[in-house]
Amino acid sequence: MGLEISLGGFAVGLLIGFTGMGGGFLMTPMLILLFGVHPSVAVGTDLVYASITKFVGAWQHWRQGTVDLRVVKVLAAGSVPGAVAGAAGVQIFHGWFGPGFEGIMSRVLGLAFLVVSAVLLLRAAIPGPGGGSGEMSRPAAWKLVTLGVVGGGIVGLTSVGSGSLFIALLTFLYPVSASRLVGTDIAHAFIVSAVAGLVHFAAGTVDLPLVGWLLVGSLPGIVLGSRLSKRVPDRIVRLGLTVMLVVSGLKLL
């Protein structure tokens, strides 16, 4: 089983490196649909896995100077409590509904995947960010905090969107260069994934050996995918992944 999981992790890592898209909506459905992992455990395990991989990316962007700490702090002010509430909600609802909660969780995940696919399609239809100054006005900061709460809650509940949802929000609200946008998003994604992952770990919904097997395959996959990304049109790969996300979402509903 470990080898199969590592191979699956390699495939997901390859796609992450290829497209720069987060692994939450790729890894979680793989764990549930292919390997039969309970949805709540799949969410917690993916969050811990994501926090480790995103730490590596955030550190690299920090060294390159492409992380806007001010934006990270403003987003985290909303997303951290939102992620804690979402992750705690999984445990509370599990206590209320008992074994039947896993079925409910599958439907929630399916809906989340469909929402993220819609966001990705919308983002693809809108031109990327320009080279704006990135100065935040007060209303923009409040919008980021509010959206951080909502996005963090979704991440804590489903593990989906720590990168894809927030980078879409930043694209709409915060016009900065593409490299700074990505670096800021990854740094924030590390924080929100780590916080939500810790809550899931404390609740016992994280499979650490599974995290290890996933990392064994995904880390070299990310490196290889990054190197191959120049050979295949990014738009084609992203469209294919979005279609796959829609199919996964419909299957989980």
GROMACS .gro file of C-alpha atoms in nm:
model
  253
    1MET     CA    1   0.000   0.000   0.000
    2GLY     CA    2   0.286   0.237   0.082
    3LEU     CA    3   0.431   0.213  -0.270
    4GLU     CA    4   0.094   0.283  -0.430
    5ILE     CA    5   0.044   0.588  -0.208
    6SER     CA    6   0.392   0.719  -0.291
    7LEU     CA    7   0.320   0.675  -0.662
    8GLY     CA    8  -0.005   0.866  -0.615
    9GLY     CA    9   0.187   1.134  -0.427
   10PHE     CA   10   0.434   1.152  -0.714
   11ALA     CA   11   0.151   1.207  -0.963
   12VAL     CA   12   0.000   1.483  -0.750
   13GLY     CA   13   0.341   1.641  -0.693
   14LEU     CA   14   0.406   1.634  -1.067
   15LEU     CA   15   0.082   1.823  -1.130
   16ILE     CA   16   0.157   2.074  -0.853
   17GLY     CA   17   0.500   2.144  -1.000
   18PHE     CA   18   0.351   2.158  -1.348
   19THR     CA   19   0.080   2.412  -1.276
   20GLY     CA   20   0.157   2.578  -0.942
   21MET     CA   21  -0.194   2.483  -0.829
   22GLY     CA   22  -0.240   2.363  -0.473
   23GLY     CA   23  -0.260   1.994  -0.384
   24GLY     CA   24  -0.568   2.010  -0.161
   25PHE     CA   25  -0.823   1.941  -0.432
   26LEU     CA   26  -0.590   1.686  -0.594
   27MET     CA   27  -0.465   1.496  -0.289
   28THR     CA   28  -0.789   1.477  -0.089
   29PRO     CA   29  -1.005   1.316  -0.362
   30MET     CA   30  -0.720   1.078  -0.445
   31LEU     CA   31  -0.701   0.960  -0.084
   32ILE     CA   32  -1.078   0.915  -0.063
   33LEU     CA   33  -1.164   0.777  -0.406
   34LEU     CA   34  -0.854   0.568  -0.482
   35PHE     CA   35  -0.728   0.458  -0.140
   36GLY     CA   36  -1.048   0.451   0.065
   37VAL     CA   37  -0.930   0.691   0.336
   38HIS     CA   38  -1.212   0.829   0.554
   39PRO     CA   39  -1.293   1.186   0.446
   40SER     CA   40  -1.214   1.345   0.784
   41VAL     CA   41  -0.876   1.167   0.800
   42ALA     CA   42  -0.805   1.255   0.436
   43VAL     CA   43  -0.865   1.624   0.514
   44GLY     CA   44  -0.641   1.626   0.824
   45THR     CA   45  -0.365   1.427   0.656
   46ASP     CA   46  -0.368   1.650   0.350
   47LEU     CA   47  -0.343   1.965   0.563
   48VAL     CA   48  -0.030   1.840   0.740
   49TYR     CA   49   0.118   1.726   0.408
   50ALA     CA   50   0.036   2.064   0.251
   51SER     CA   51   0.192   2.262   0.536
   52ILE     CA   52   0.523   2.078   0.488
   53THR     CA   53   0.537   2.123   0.110
   54LYS     CA   54   0.424   2.485   0.128
   55PHE     CA   55   0.688   2.563   0.391
   56VAL     CA   56   0.955   2.468   0.136
   57GLY     CA   57   0.798   2.694  -0.126
   58ALA     CA   58   0.744   2.981   0.118
   59TRP     CA   59   1.107   2.966   0.233
   60GLN     CA   60   1.229   2.986  -0.127
   61HIS     CA   61   1.004   3.284  -0.204
   62TRP     CA   62   1.115   3.454   0.119
   63ARG     CA   63   1.477   3.421   0.008
   64GLN     CA   64   1.382   3.570  -0.330
   65GLY     CA   65   1.206   3.864  -0.165
   66THR     CA   66   0.870   3.784  -0.325
   67VAL     CA   67   0.664   3.764  -0.005
   68ASP     CA   68   0.458   4.063   0.110
   69LEU     CA   69   0.445   4.012   0.487
   70ARG     CA   70   0.188   4.286   0.533
   71VAL     CA   71  -0.063   4.107   0.313
   72VAL     CA   72   0.017   3.773   0.478
   73LYS     CA   73  -0.052   3.923   0.822
   74VAL     CA   74  -0.381   4.082   0.715
   75LEU     CA   75  -0.505   3.763   0.551
   76ALA     CA   76  -0.391   3.549   0.845
   77ALA     CA   77  -0.578   3.775   1.088
   78GLY     CA   78  -0.896   3.635   0.936
   79SER     CA   79  -0.793   3.297   0.800
   80VAL     CA   80  -0.624   3.159   1.114
   81PRO     CA   81  -0.934   3.185   1.337
   82GLY     CA   82  -1.143   3.074   1.040
   83ALA     CA   83  -0.925   2.765   0.989
   84VAL     CA   84  -0.939   2.678   1.360
   85ALA     CA   85  -1.318   2.710   1.356
   86GLY     CA   86  -1.348   2.499   1.041
   87ALA     CA   87  -1.119   2.223   1.169
   88ALA     CA   88  -1.291   2.222   1.508
   89GLY     CA   89  -1.624   2.208   1.328
   90VAL     CA   90  -1.524   1.876   1.171
   91GLN     CA   91  -1.476   1.725   1.517
   92ILE     CA   92  -1.795   1.878   1.657
   93PHE     CA   93  -2.008   1.760   1.366
   94HIS     CA   94  -1.848   1.415   1.387
   95GLY     CA   95  -1.965   1.394   1.747
   96TRP     CA   96  -2.316   1.504   1.654
   97PHE     CA   97  -2.371   1.279   1.354
   98GLY     CA   98  -2.151   0.980   1.445
   99PRO     CA   99  -2.048   0.740   1.164
  100GLY     CA  100  -2.296   0.904   0.927
  101PHE     CA  101  -2.083   1.218   0.926
  102GLU     CA  102  -1.836   1.065   0.679
  103GLY     CA  103  -2.112   1.060   0.417
  104ILE     CA  104  -2.197   1.421   0.492
  105MET     CA  105  -1.828   1.509   0.473
  106SER     CA  106  -1.803   1.352   0.128
  107ARG     CA  107  -2.086   1.573   0.004
  108VAL     CA  108  -1.931   1.884   0.160
  109LEU     CA  109  -1.601   1.802  -0.012
  110GLY     CA  110  -1.778   1.745  -0.343
  111LEU     CA  111  -1.943   2.086  -0.317
  112ALA     CA  112  -1.610   2.249  -0.223
  113PHE     CA  113  -1.441   2.095  -0.528
  114LEU     CA  114  -1.713   2.232  -0.756
  115VAL     CA  115  -1.681   2.579  -0.599
  116VAL     CA  116  -1.302   2.578  -0.643
  117SER     CA  117  -1.335   2.462  -1.004
  118ALA     CA  118  -1.570   2.755  -1.071
  119VAL     CA  119  -1.320   2.995  -0.910
  120LEU     CA  120  -1.037   2.854  -1.123
  121LEU     CA  121  -1.239   2.892  -1.442
  122LEU     CA  122  -1.326   3.249  -1.345
  123ARG     CA  123  -0.963   3.324  -1.270
  124ALA     CA  124  -0.856   3.182  -1.607
  125ALA     CA  125  -1.102   3.412  -1.782
  126ILE     CA  126  -0.965   3.724  -1.612
  127PRO     CA  127  -0.625   3.872  -1.706
  128GLY     CA  128  -0.348   3.817  -1.453
  129PRO     CA  129  -0.224   4.084  -1.216
  130GLY     CA  130  -0.019   4.371  -1.338
  131GLY     CA  131   0.274   4.535  -1.172
  132GLY     CA  132   0.077   4.746  -0.927
  133SER     CA  133   0.237   4.912  -0.629
  134GLY     CA  134   0.052   4.686  -0.390
  135GLU     CA  135  -0.037   4.962  -0.142
  136MET     CA  136  -0.340   4.852   0.057
  137SER     CA  137  -0.616   5.090   0.147
  138ARG     CA  138  -0.808   5.032   0.468
  139PRO     CA  139  -1.122   4.897   0.294
  140ALA     CA  140  -0.908   4.648   0.102
  141ALA     CA  141  -0.753   4.531   0.428
  142TRP     CA  142  -1.094   4.475   0.583
  143LYS     CA  143  -1.205   4.286   0.274
  144LEU     CA  144  -0.900   4.062   0.303
  145VAL     CA  145  -0.970   3.992   0.671
  146THR     CA  146  -1.335   3.909   0.601
  147LEU     CA  147  -1.254   3.688   0.306
  148GLY     CA  148  -0.974   3.533   0.512
  149VAL     CA  149  -1.227   3.420   0.771
  150VAL     CA  150  -1.447   3.258   0.506
  151GLY     CA  151  -1.157   3.104   0.314
  152GLY     CA  152  -0.987   2.982   0.632
  153GLY     CA  153  -1.309   2.815   0.742
  154ILE     CA  154  -1.332   2.631   0.410
  155VAL     CA  155  -0.968   2.520   0.438
  156GLY     CA  156  -1.012   2.395   0.795
  157LEU     CA  157  -1.328   2.207   0.705
  158THR     CA  158  -1.224   2.057   0.371
  159SER     CA  159  -0.843   2.114   0.325
  160VAL     CA  160  -0.933   2.271  -0.011
  161GLY     CA  161  -0.837   2.621  -0.118
  162SER     CA  162  -0.537   2.718   0.096
  163GLY     CA  163  -0.367   2.819  -0.230
  164SER     CA  164  -0.622   2.825  -0.511
  165LEU     CA  165  -0.900   3.017  -0.335
  166PHE     CA  166  -0.675   3.275  -0.175
  167ILE     CA  167  -0.469   3.342  -0.486
  168ALA     CA  168  -0.795   3.406  -0.671
  169LEU     CA  169  -0.899   3.653  -0.401
  170LEU     CA  170  -0.562   3.825  -0.416
  171THR     CA  171  -0.587   3.847  -0.795
  172PHE     CA  172  -0.914   4.037  -0.762
  173LEU     CA  173  -0.826   4.255  -0.461
  174TYR     CA  174  -0.454   4.315  -0.461
  175PRO     CA  175  -0.286   4.412  -0.791
  176VAL     CA  176   0.082   4.319  -0.757
  177SER     CA  177   0.333   4.141  -0.979
  178ALA     CA  178   0.273   3.772  -1.050
  179SER     CA  179   0.585   3.652  -0.864
  180ARG     CA  180   0.494   3.855  -0.555
  181LEU     CA  181   0.135   3.732  -0.575
  182VAL     CA  182   0.243   3.367  -0.583
  183GLY     CA  183   0.505   3.408  -0.310
  184THR     CA  184   0.263   3.588  -0.079
  185ASP     CA  185  -0.005   3.328  -0.142
  186ILE     CA  186   0.227   3.034  -0.066
  187ALA     CA  187   0.352   3.195   0.256
  188HIS     CA  188  -0.004   3.250   0.373
  189ALA     CA  189  -0.107   2.901   0.261
  190PHE     CA  190   0.167   2.753   0.482
  191ILE     CA  191   0.029   2.935   0.787
  192VAL     CA  192  -0.336   2.846   0.736
  193SER     CA  193  -0.257   2.482   0.645
  194ALA     CA  194  -0.030   2.439   0.947
  195VAL     CA  195  -0.284   2.585   1.190
  196ALA     CA  196  -0.572   2.374   1.058
  197GLY     CA  197  -0.345   2.069   1.043
  198LEU     CA  198  -0.249   2.110   1.410
  199VAL     CA  199  -0.615   2.114   1.510
  200HIS     CA  200  -0.680   1.797   1.311
  201PHE     CA  201  -0.368   1.635   1.457
  202ALA     CA  202  -0.483   1.714   1.812
  203ALA     CA  203  -0.819   1.556   1.728
  204GLY     CA  204  -0.656   1.239   1.592
  205THR     CA  205  -0.762   1.282   1.228
  206VAL     CA  206  -0.409   1.282   1.083
  207ASP     CA  207  -0.235   0.966   0.958
  208LEU     CA  208   0.136   1.050   1.000
  209PRO     CA  209   0.271   0.737   0.823
  210LEU     CA  210   0.046   0.829   0.530
  211VAL     CA  211   0.194   1.180   0.530
  212GLY     CA  212   0.541   1.026   0.512
  213TRP     CA  213   0.456   0.803   0.215
  214LEU     CA  214   0.297   1.096   0.033
  215LEU     CA  215   0.604   1.314   0.084
  216VAL     CA  216   0.836   1.040  -0.044
  217GLY     CA  217   0.658   1.049  -0.379
  218SER     CA  218   0.541   1.407  -0.407
  219LEU     CA  219   0.862   1.599  -0.336
  220PRO     CA  220   1.052   1.456  -0.635
  221GLY     CA  221   0.731   1.491  -0.837
  222ILE     CA  222   0.715   1.863  -0.760
  223VAL     CA  223   1.078   1.909  -0.867
  224LEU     CA  224   1.026   1.717  -1.193
  225GLY     CA  225   0.697   1.892  -1.266
  226SER     CA  226   0.860   2.232  -1.220
  227ARG     CA  227   1.127   2.141  -1.475
  228LEU     CA  228   0.874   2.007  -1.726
  229SER     CA  229   0.635   2.300  -1.689
  230LYS     CA  230   0.796   2.490  -1.978
  231ARG     CA  231   0.729   2.209  -2.226
  232VAL     CA  232   0.348   2.189  -2.202
  233PRO     CA  233   0.108   2.486  -2.235
  234ASP     CA  234   0.001   2.579  -1.883
  235ARG     CA  235  -0.354   2.663  -1.992
  236ILE     CA  236  -0.414   2.312  -2.128
  237VAL     CA  237  -0.294   2.143  -1.809
  238ARG     CA  238  -0.501   2.375  -1.588
  239LEU     CA  239  -0.813   2.312  -1.795
  240GLY     CA  240  -0.760   1.937  -1.767
  241LEU     CA  241  -0.719   1.960  -1.391
  242THR     CA  242  -1.032   2.171  -1.359
  243VAL     CA  243  -1.232   1.910  -1.551
  244MET     CA  244  -1.090   1.639  -1.324
  245LEU     CA  245  -1.189   1.847  -1.023
  246VAL     CA  246  -1.548   1.877  -1.148
  247VAL     CA  247  -1.568   1.500  -1.203
  248SER     CA  248  -1.432   1.432  -0.852
  249GLY     CA  249  -1.677   1.678  -0.701
  250LEU     CA  250  -1.975   1.522  -0.878
  251LYS     CA  251  -1.865   1.174  -0.772
  252LEU     CA  252  -1.845   1.276  -0.406
  253LEU     CA  253  -2.187   1.445  -0.402
   0.00000   0.00000   0.00000
